[in-house]
Tab-separated table of C-alpha atoms in Angstrom:
chain	number	residue	atom	x	y	z
A	78	MET	CA	-49.799	-53.794	52.772
A	79	PHE	CA	-47.309	-55.862	50.801
A	80	LYS	CA	-47.314	-54.960	47.077
A	81	LYS	CA	-45.905	-57.306	44.451
A	82	GLN	CA	-44.137	-55.683	41.465
A	83	LEU	CA	-45.386	-57.287	38.244
A	84	SER	CA	-43.123	-57.929	35.262
A	85	LEU	CA	-43.804	-58.182	31.520
A	86	PHE	CA	-41.990	-61.517	31.653
A	87	GLU	CA	-43.930	-62.890	34.631
A	88	ASP	CA	-45.304	-65.840	32.649
A	89	LEU	CA	-41.785	-66.943	31.651
A	90	ARG	CA	-40.617	-67.258	35.240
A	91	ALA	CA	-41.122	-70.099	37.677
A	92	THR	CA	-44.097	-69.411	39.936
A	93	SER	CA	-43.883	-69.493	43.724
A	94	GLN	CA	-45.691	-72.843	43.721
A	95	GLN	CA	-43.161	-74.245	41.264
A	96	ALA	CA	-40.361	-72.995	43.519
A	97	ILE	CA	-41.981	-74.719	46.516
A	98	ASP	CA	-42.439	-77.922	44.500
A	99	LEU	CA	-38.730	-77.984	43.642
A	100	THR	CA	-37.895	-77.442	47.320
A	101	ILE	CA	-40.126	-80.406	48.210
A	102	GLN	CA	-38.288	-82.541	45.646
A	103	SER	CA	-34.943	-81.422	47.066
A	104	LEU	CA	-35.869	-82.232	50.659
A	105	ASN	CA	-37.367	-85.600	49.749
A	106	THR	CA	-34.385	-86.546	47.577
A	107	TYR	CA	-31.654	-85.762	50.105
A	108	GLY	CA	-33.531	-85.722	53.395
A	109	LYS	CA	-34.576	-89.387	53.262
A	110	ASP	CA	-31.002	-90.475	54.008
A	111	PHE	CA	-30.891	-88.611	57.324
A	112	ASP	CA	-32.884	-89.169	60.520
A	113	HIS	CA	-31.808	-85.837	62.004
A	114	TRP	CA	-32.121	-82.383	60.427
A	115	GLN	CA	-30.783	-79.064	61.648
A	116	ILE	CA	-31.551	-75.560	60.348
A	117	SER	CA	-29.035	-72.736	60.786
A	118	PHE	CA	-31.237	-69.726	61.515
A	119	SER	CA	-29.905	-66.156	61.427
A	120	GLY	CA	-33.275	-64.406	61.585
A	121	GLY	CA	-32.834	-62.947	58.097
A	122	LYS	CA	-35.328	-63.334	55.256
A	123	ASP	CA	-33.822	-66.439	53.641
A	124	SER	CA	-33.244	-68.553	56.746
A	125	SER	CA	-36.673	-67.439	58.054
A	126	THR	CA	-38.167	-68.777	54.821
A	127	VAL	CA	-36.431	-72.130	55.261
A	128	VAL	CA	-37.524	-72.515	58.905
A	129	THR	CA	-41.166	-71.620	58.348
A	130	LEU	CA	-41.467	-73.510	55.063
A	131	VAL	CA	-39.853	-76.744	56.292
A	132	CYS	CA	-42.037	-76.808	59.422
A	133	ASP	CA	-45.151	-76.359	57.312
A	134	LEU	CA	-44.157	-78.945	54.687
A	135	ILE	CA	-43.508	-81.527	57.418
A	136	GLU	CA	-46.877	-80.861	59.054
A	137	GLN	CA	-48.624	-81.121	55.688
A	138	LYS	CA	-46.798	-84.457	55.172
A	139	LEU	CA	-45.391	-83.218	51.874
A	140	ILE	CA	-41.882	-84.147	53.001
A	141	LYS	CA	-40.567	-86.888	55.244
A	142	ARG	CA	-40.654	-86.045	58.944
A	143	PRO	CA	-37.186	-86.655	60.425
A	144	LYS	CA	-36.785	-88.210	63.850
A	145	THR	CA	-35.542	-84.813	65.064
A	146	LEU	CA	-35.582	-81.309	63.626
A	147	THR	CA	-33.506	-78.710	65.496
A	148	VAL	CA	-33.623	-75.006	64.629
A	149	MET	CA	-30.486	-73.239	65.877
A	150	TYR	CA	-30.712	-69.459	66.130
A	151	ALA	CA	-27.388	-67.611	65.919
A	152	ASP	CA	-27.758	-64.880	68.547
A	153	THR	CA	-24.902	-62.485	67.767
A	154	ARG	CA	-26.162	-59.905	70.302
A	155	GLN	CA	-25.864	-57.378	67.456
A	156	GLU	CA	-29.143	-57.730	65.553
A	157	LEU	CA	-31.636	-54.965	64.836
A	158	PRO	CA	-34.639	-55.143	67.233
A	159	PRO	CA	-37.272	-56.059	64.578
A	160	LEU	CA	-35.036	-58.839	63.268
A	161	GLU	CA	-34.520	-60.285	66.734
A	162	ALA	CA	-38.210	-59.899	67.644
A	163	SER	CA	-39.197	-61.771	64.495
A	164	ALA	CA	-36.645	-64.514	65.166
A	165	ARG	CA	-37.872	-65.023	68.731
A	166	GLN	CA	-41.484	-65.284	67.578
A	167	ILE	CA	-40.540	-67.819	64.903
A	168	LEU	CA	-38.681	-69.902	67.490
A	169	LYS	CA	-41.705	-69.795	69.788
A	170	GLU	CA	-43.969	-71.035	66.990
A	171	VAL	CA	-41.463	-73.766	66.060
A	172	GLU	CA	-41.518	-74.979	69.678
A	173	ARG	CA	-45.321	-74.914	69.698
A	174	ARG	CA	-45.211	-77.304	66.762
A	175	GLU	CA	-43.035	-79.600	68.912
A	176	PHE	CA	-39.787	-79.184	67.009
A	177	ASN	CA	-36.519	-78.493	68.840
A	178	THR	CA	-34.913	-75.062	69.100
A	179	LYS	CA	-31.620	-73.817	70.480
A	180	ILE	CA	-30.293	-70.277	70.890
A	181	VAL	CA	-26.583	-70.258	70.092
A	182	CYS	CA	-24.406	-67.458	71.460
A	183	ALA	CA	-20.648	-66.987	71.616
A	184	PRO	CA	-18.912	-67.524	74.981
A	185	LEU	CA	-18.814	-64.374	77.110
A	186	ASP	CA	-15.206	-63.411	76.308
A	187	LYS	CA	-15.755	-63.938	72.559
A	188	ARG	CA	-18.822	-61.688	72.211
A	189	PHE	CA	-18.400	-58.588	70.079
A	190	TRP	CA	-18.158	-55.809	72.657
A	191	VAL	CA	-16.440	-57.933	75.311
A	192	TYR	CA	-13.761	-58.987	72.837
A	193	MET	CA	-13.271	-55.488	71.502
A	194	LEU	CA	-13.465	-53.447	74.713
A	195	GLY	CA	-12.297	-56.046	77.229
A	196	ARG	CA	-9.415	-57.447	75.212
A	197	GLY	CA	-8.716	-54.400	73.074
A	198	VAL	CA	-9.022	-55.928	69.599
A	199	PRO	CA	-9.748	-53.145	67.063
A	200	PRO	CA	-13.063	-53.070	65.143
A	201	PRO	CA	-13.203	-55.524	62.234
A	202	ASN	CA	-12.278	-54.297	58.762
A	203	ASN	CA	-12.629	-55.778	55.306
A	204	ASN	CA	-8.937	-56.055	54.596
A	205	THR	CA	-6.896	-57.586	57.393
A	206	LEU	CA	-8.998	-58.052	60.523
A	207	ARG	CA	-12.422	-59.505	59.724
A	208	TRP	CA	-12.793	-61.459	62.956
A	209	CYS	CA	-16.459	-60.897	63.831
A	210	THR	CA	-18.504	-63.289	61.648
A	211	GLN	CA	-16.374	-66.324	62.403
A	212	GLN	CA	-16.177	-65.616	66.114
A	213	ILE	CA	-19.692	-64.532	67.083
A	214	LYS	CA	-21.679	-66.518	64.523
A	215	LEU	CA	-19.956	-69.396	62.720
A	216	ASN	CA	-17.792	-70.906	65.458
A	217	PRO	CA	-20.604	-71.014	68.060
A	218	MET	CA	-22.872	-72.690	65.492
A	219	ILE	CA	-20.227	-75.319	64.652
A	220	GLU	CA	-19.681	-76.046	68.351
A	221	ALA	CA	-23.445	-76.366	68.896
A	222	LEU	CA	-23.683	-78.770	65.954
A	223	GLN	CA	-20.865	-80.881	67.344
A	224	GLU	CA	-22.595	-80.996	70.720
A	225	LEU	CA	-25.887	-81.977	69.067
A	226	GLN	CA	-24.194	-84.819	67.207
A	227	LYS	CA	-22.749	-86.129	70.482
A	228	GLN	CA	-26.231	-86.105	71.982
A	229	LEU	CA	-27.415	-88.111	68.958
A	230	ASN	CA	-24.681	-90.725	69.448
A	231	ASP	CA	-22.745	-89.438	66.433
A	232	GLU	CA	-25.539	-90.178	63.988
A	233	PRO	CA	-25.301	-88.079	60.791
A	234	ILE	CA	-27.113	-84.737	60.639
A	235	LEU	CA	-28.403	-82.962	57.532
A	236	CYS	CA	-27.893	-79.210	57.844
A	237	LEU	CA	-30.306	-76.907	56.010
A	238	THR	CA	-29.358	-73.330	55.118
A	239	GLY	CA	-31.050	-70.374	53.444
A	240	VAL	CA	-28.367	-69.880	50.789
A	241	ARG	CA	-29.815	-68.588	47.503
A	242	GLN	CA	-28.313	-67.781	44.130
A	243	GLY	CA	-28.332	-64.112	43.276
A	244	GLU	CA	-27.549	-62.812	46.781
A	245	SER	CA	-23.959	-61.962	45.809
A	246	ALA	CA	-21.616	-62.607	42.882
A	247	ALA	CA	-18.959	-64.057	45.187
A	248	ARG	CA	-21.403	-66.559	46.677
A	249	ASP	CA	-22.706	-67.561	43.236
A	250	ASN	CA	-19.126	-68.243	42.143
A	251	ARG	CA	-18.517	-70.464	45.185
A	252	ILE	CA	-21.708	-72.398	44.421
A	253	SER	CA	-20.659	-72.881	40.808
A	254	ILE	CA	-17.233	-74.195	41.801
A	255	SER	CA	-18.430	-76.467	44.614
A	256	CYS	CA	-21.134	-78.062	42.446
A	257	SER	CA	-18.416	-79.630	40.323
A	258	LYS	CA	-16.250	-81.143	43.050
A	259	ASN	CA	-16.206	-82.839	46.477
A	260	GLY	CA	-19.618	-84.449	46.077
A	261	GLY	CA	-21.398	-81.159	45.418
A	262	GLU	CA	-24.772	-81.361	43.635
A	263	CYS	CA	-27.100	-78.542	42.635
A	264	GLY	CA	-29.776	-80.078	40.437
A	265	GLN	CA	-32.321	-79.986	43.294
A	266	GLY	CA	-31.056	-77.432	45.794
A	267	TRP	CA	-27.351	-77.211	46.557
A	268	PHE	CA	-26.237	-80.382	48.357
A	269	GLN	CA	-22.688	-80.651	49.732
A	270	ARG	CA	-22.210	-84.286	50.648
A	271	ASP	CA	-18.556	-84.343	51.652
A	272	LEU	CA	-18.592	-81.694	54.377
A	273	LYS	CA	-18.236	-82.705	58.034
A	274	PHE	CA	-21.946	-81.909	58.292
A	275	PRO	CA	-23.689	-82.620	54.948
A	276	THR	CA	-25.459	-79.414	53.945
A	277	LEU	CA	-28.458	-78.696	51.732
A	278	ALA	CA	-29.701	-75.309	50.480
A	279	PRO	CA	-33.330	-76.150	49.574
A	280	ILE	CA	-34.317	-72.646	48.382
A	281	LEU	CA	-31.230	-72.125	46.214
A	282	HIS	CA	-33.474	-71.485	43.189
A	283	TRP	CA	-35.903	-69.037	44.839
A	284	ARG	CA	-36.001	-65.433	43.633
A	285	VAL	CA	-36.235	-62.634	46.173
A	286	CYS	CA	-39.842	-61.859	45.147
A	287	GLN	CA	-40.806	-65.463	45.964
A	288	VAL	CA	-39.141	-65.172	49.356
A	289	TRP	CA	-41.246	-62.086	50.119
A	290	ASP	CA	-44.408	-63.699	48.760
A	291	TRP	CA	-43.889	-66.488	51.267
A	292	LEU	CA	-42.955	-64.300	54.237
A	293	MET	CA	-45.624	-61.617	53.702
A	294	LEU	CA	-48.531	-63.694	52.414
A	295	ASP	CA	-48.132	-67.383	53.246
A	296	ALA	CA	-46.159	-67.646	56.487
A	297	PRO	CA	-48.497	-65.334	58.464
A	298	GLU	CA	-51.482	-67.469	57.435
A	299	ILE	CA	-49.922	-70.526	59.082
A	300	GLY	CA	-49.045	-68.762	62.351
A	301	PHE	CA	-45.635	-67.158	61.813
A	302	GLU	CA	-45.552	-63.396	62.465
A	303	THR	CA	-43.030	-62.638	59.735
A	304	GLU	CA	-44.460	-59.263	58.650
A	305	ILE	CA	-42.254	-57.469	61.180
A	306	LEU	CA	-39.195	-58.964	59.473
A	307	ALA	CA	-39.969	-56.996	56.312
A	308	GLU	CA	-39.628	-53.730	58.212
A	309	CYS	CA	-35.855	-54.304	58.406
A	310	TYR	CA	-35.767	-54.637	54.633
A	311	GLY	CA	-37.929	-51.634	53.737
A	312	GLY	CA	-41.475	-52.866	54.337
A	313	ASP	CA	-43.618	-52.942	51.183
A	314	GLU	CA	-40.584	-51.674	49.242
A	315	ALA	CA	-38.461	-54.656	50.293
A	316	ILE	CA	-38.227	-56.117	46.785
A	317	GLU	CA	-37.455	-52.797	45.094
A	318	LEU	CA	-34.843	-51.785	47.676
A	319	GLU	CA	-33.227	-55.245	47.743
A	320	ALA	CA	-31.936	-54.204	51.154
A	321	ARG	CA	-29.619	-56.358	53.205
A	322	THR	CA	-29.431	-56.381	56.962
A	323	GLY	CA	-26.389	-56.640	59.172
A	324	CYS	CA	-25.267	-56.039	62.707
A	325	ILE	CA	-26.099	-52.735	64.371
A	326	GLY	CA	-23.468	-50.212	63.254
A	327	CYS	CA	-21.612	-52.902	61.270
A	328	PRO	CA	-18.028	-51.619	60.800
A	329	LEU	CA	-17.696	-53.646	57.579
A	330	ALA	CA	-20.553	-51.944	55.700
A	331	SER	CA	-20.276	-48.561	54.026
A	332	ARG	CA	-23.702	-47.492	55.359
A	333	ASP	CA	-26.226	-48.739	57.907
A	334	LEU	CA	-28.993	-48.890	55.290
A	335	ALA	CA	-31.304	-51.232	57.183
A	336	LEU	CA	-31.254	-48.990	60.261
A	337	GLU	CA	-31.668	-45.830	58.162
A	338	ASN	CA	-34.650	-47.266	56.271
A	339	LEU	CA	-36.242	-48.527	59.467
A	340	ILE	CA	-36.124	-45.113	61.156
A	341	LYS	CA	-37.155	-43.209	58.022
A	342	LYS	CA	-40.105	-45.424	57.111
A	343	TYR	CA	-41.414	-46.133	60.639
A	344	PRO	CA	-40.415	-43.056	62.723
A	345	GLU	CA	-43.131	-43.465	65.360
A	346	LYS	CA	-42.344	-47.129	65.914
A	347	TRP	CA	-38.563	-47.247	65.480
A	348	GLY	CA	-37.462	-43.599	65.699
A	349	TYR	CA	-36.060	-44.249	69.177
A	350	LEU	CA	-33.207	-46.165	67.499
A	351	GLU	CA	-31.766	-42.916	66.081
A	352	PRO	CA	-28.798	-42.829	68.545
A	353	LEU	CA	-27.614	-46.193	67.145
A	354	LYS	CA	-26.461	-44.378	64.004
A	355	GLN	CA	-23.576	-42.946	66.018
A	356	ILE	CA	-21.957	-46.354	66.569
A	357	ARG	CA	-20.418	-46.372	63.103
A	358	GLN	CA	-18.495	-43.123	63.695
A	359	TRP	CA	-17.175	-44.518	66.970
A	360	HIS	CA	-15.792	-47.543	65.143
A	361	GLU	CA	-13.939	-45.100	62.903
A	362	TRP	CA	-12.703	-43.239	65.963
A	363	ALA	CA	-11.415	-46.490	67.483
A	364	ARG	CA	-9.363	-47.241	64.360
A	365	LYS	CA	-7.394	-43.987	64.642
A	366	PHE	CA	-3.747	-44.497	65.468
A	367	GLU	CA	-3.889	-42.264	68.563
A	368	ASN	CA	-6.288	-44.765	70.149
A	369	ARG	CA	-4.091	-47.802	69.502
A	370	HIS	CA	-0.663	-49.195	70.303
A	371	GLN	CA	2.042	-49.990	67.758
A	372	LYS	CA	5.024	-52.290	67.567
A	373	HIS	CA	8.580	-51.110	66.925
A	374	ASP	CA	10.952	-53.551	65.194
A	375	GLU	CA	8.864	-56.563	66.259
A	376	ARG	CA	10.656	-59.919	66.228
A	377	ASN	CA	9.289	-63.452	65.944
A	378	LYS	CA	10.249	-66.227	68.348
A	379	ASN	CA	13.134	-67.197	66.048
A	380	GLY	CA	14.585	-63.702	66.343
A	381	LYS	CA	13.722	-62.673	62.794
A	382	ARG	CA	11.688	-59.570	62.106
A	383	SER	CA	7.963	-60.086	61.724
A	384	LYS	CA	6.235	-59.428	58.407
A	385	ASN	CA	5.206	-55.958	59.596
A	386	PRO	CA	7.625	-54.918	62.378
A	387	ASN	CA	5.833	-51.605	62.969
A	388	ARG	CA	2.241	-52.861	62.838
A	389	LYS	CA	-0.587	-51.045	64.577
A	390	GLY	CA	-2.369	-53.061	67.238
A	391	PRO	CA	-4.916	-53.064	70.070
A	392	LEU	CA	-6.924	-50.245	71.562
A	393	THR	CA	-5.412	-48.393	74.483
A	394	LEU	CA	-7.006	-48.804	77.908
A	395	ASP	CA	-8.148	-45.183	77.858
A	396	ALA	CA	-9.814	-45.599	74.451
A	397	ARG	CA	-11.603	-48.721	75.664
A	398	LYS	CA	-12.943	-46.920	78.734
A	399	ILE	CA	-14.251	-44.058	76.580
A	400	LEU	CA	-15.890	-46.474	74.143
A	401	LEU	CA	-17.557	-48.462	76.918
A	402	GLU	CA	-19.165	-45.367	78.439
A	403	THR	CA	-20.162	-44.141	74.981
A	404	ILE	CA	-21.909	-47.374	73.969
A	405	LEU	CA	-23.694	-47.581	77.326
A	406	ASN	CA	-24.809	-43.965	76.869
A	407	ILE	CA	-26.173	-44.686	73.368
A	408	GLN	CA	-28.021	-47.679	74.795
A	409	ALA	CA	-29.520	-45.586	77.618
A	410	ARG	CA	-30.603	-42.809	75.249
A	411	CYS	CA	-32.399	-45.282	72.993
A	412	ASN	CA	-34.238	-46.824	75.915
A	413	GLY	CA	-35.122	-43.376	77.250
A	414	LEU	CA	-36.898	-42.634	73.949
A	415	LYS	CA	-38.489	-46.090	73.651
A	416	PRO	CA	-42.275	-46.132	73.133
A	417	GLU	CA	-44.232	-48.347	75.495
A	418	GLY	CA	-44.313	-51.920	74.262
A	419	SER	CA	-41.250	-51.597	72.013
A	420	PRO	CA	-38.226	-53.849	72.623
A	421	LYS	CA	-35.396	-52.502	74.777
A	422	ILE	CA	-31.974	-51.992	73.285
A	423	CYS	CA	-29.292	-54.129	74.921
A	424	LEU	CA	-25.973	-53.606	73.180
A	425	ILE	CA	-24.053	-54.537	76.328
A	426	ASN	CA	-25.860	-56.390	79.100
A	427	HIS	CA	-24.954	-56.317	82.793
A	428	GLU	CA	-22.859	-59.486	82.674
A	429	GLU	CA	-20.917	-58.224	79.668
A	430	GLU	CA	-20.351	-54.800	81.223
A	431	LEU	CA	-18.931	-56.338	84.399
A	432	ARG	CA	-16.626	-58.577	82.387
A	433	ILE	CA	-15.397	-55.683	80.222
A	434	ARG	CA	-14.597	-53.602	83.299
A	435	GLU	CA	-12.835	-56.575	84.879
A	436	LEU	CA	-10.676	-57.192	81.795
A	437	ILE	CA	-9.765	-53.502	81.548
A	438	ALA	CA	-8.835	-53.449	85.258
A	439	LEU	CA	-6.606	-56.495	84.646
A	440	LYS	CA	-4.960	-54.629	81.733
A	441	THR	CA	-5.826	-57.421	79.333
A	442	PHE	CA	-4.370	-57.275	75.816
A	443	PRO	CA	-4.241	-59.651	72.832
A	444	ASN	CA	-1.436	-62.184	72.585
A	445	ARG	CA	2.044	-60.670	72.057
A	446	TRP	CA	0.895	-57.266	73.335
A	447	THR	CA	1.496	-55.869	76.817
A	448	GLY	CA	0.094	-52.323	76.671
A	449	GLU	CA	3.609	-50.946	77.166
A	450	GLU	CA	4.077	-50.437	73.416
A	451	PRO	CA	4.159	-46.883	71.952
A	452	ILE	CA	0.921	-45.154	71.017
A	453	GLY	CA	0.087	-45.619	67.348
A	454	ASN	CA	0.600	-41.996	66.296
A	455	ALA	CA	4.057	-41.689	67.921
A	456	LEU	CA	6.782	-41.039	65.339
A	457	SER	CA	9.540	-43.631	65.165
A	458	ASP	CA	11.890	-45.045	62.593
A	459	MET	CA	10.041	-47.378	60.236
A	460	ILE	CA	11.778	-50.740	59.898
A	461	ALA	CA	10.833	-53.107	57.071
A	462	GLN	CA	11.064	-56.905	57.262
A	463	ASP	CA	14.320	-56.845	55.250
A	464	GLY	CA	15.876	-54.427	57.746
A	465	THR	CA	15.544	-51.288	55.637
A	466	VAL	CA	15.038	-48.287	57.923
A	467	THR	CA	13.170	-45.084	57.104
A	468	LEU	CA	14.313	-42.362	59.508
A	469	LEU	CA	11.496	-40.055	60.512
A	470	LEU	CA	12.441	-36.464	61.412
A	471	PRO	CA	10.481	-34.500	64.065
A	472	LEU	CA	7.060	-33.162	63.146
A	473	ASP	CA	8.306	-29.567	62.898
A	474	TRP	CA	10.694	-30.750	60.140
A	475	GLY	CA	7.748	-32.010	58.116
A	476	ALA	CA	8.173	-35.699	59.042
A	477	VAL	CA	10.387	-36.216	55.975
A	478	GLY	CA	11.517	-39.839	55.640
A	479	LEU	CA	15.116	-40.775	54.824
A	480	GLU	CA	15.750	-44.370	53.770
A	481	VAL	CA	19.016	-45.974	54.892
A	482	ALA	CA	20.287	-49.502	54.468
A	483	ASN	CA	20.490	-51.633	57.568
A	484	GLY	CA	23.211	-54.244	57.223
């Protein structure tokens, strides 16, 4: 049972009804100028709130009904099972209410495991190689929006998102800056007029407790089975934990908290996901230099040395083969433990597996790599962009570096 944490200052805060009223004002103020609305739906708590709330407000005739409303679900193929199950149910209910839905997925060769294991690109990291979000989520959504606009004869589309203040300091700073330039407005929601696709965040002002009030108490009463979504965030402790969800085994997060909480709190229902915890350590394994190639004195097309002439690069073919079998094994072990009626785990489907094996057989590598480069842990002289060379002595000499000038 969902439990709301009361505060001594409860009376000083905006109520959930006041938050909904401000959302209604926001949608009526900005939505009236657009015949076509689109909602970017990730399956998380905030975008789920926007989808379910907007559908209900339209049906109650509290906001203008656009000529078309299209809910686009970003299927990254990496979501936790309860999150995906909730998203699919919400989409089904949206369709029942005669609104449009579309499942958006990256092209086969751009999907997470195909790109990583088939092409050899190392796991994403927070510093220099954060390729995943743009490639498997944002770019497919932009392409789907462009296709939708073509179908609508290039008529303008209002895009609705679940962005809220308070989710992260970095995001709040971006909101603050954008509200003062390029047509940005945030008096009633956060409206960005001058983007290619004008975008409105109608629940910008909602607090997390109001989000959970809606998802746990209100949305189920109008036909949306959103209770399962809370399980990813800690169930009845969702507000206290303030948990965030991410991809299964996300290599950018320090811990897989959503997965850990899910297994700990609901062992009988979700305990079969235990093997998924191992994915994180395999991302770390893949980053090790012995599993990757490296450049030696790399040159650009103009003949000058690149910025990092000795950079580490893609996964070796052998490492990719090991990872493929490992991920498939984790998938099989989960499904072998799966209780009857629970969703199957599909980290890599049959089509993706065939494509990965095909790309490995073709010895596919990222641009400017051939697979003939040295292994990443092989000792070699280190050459800087300015030509400075650090001579590396054999391992039994202690790998002492001697810097010499290169004229």
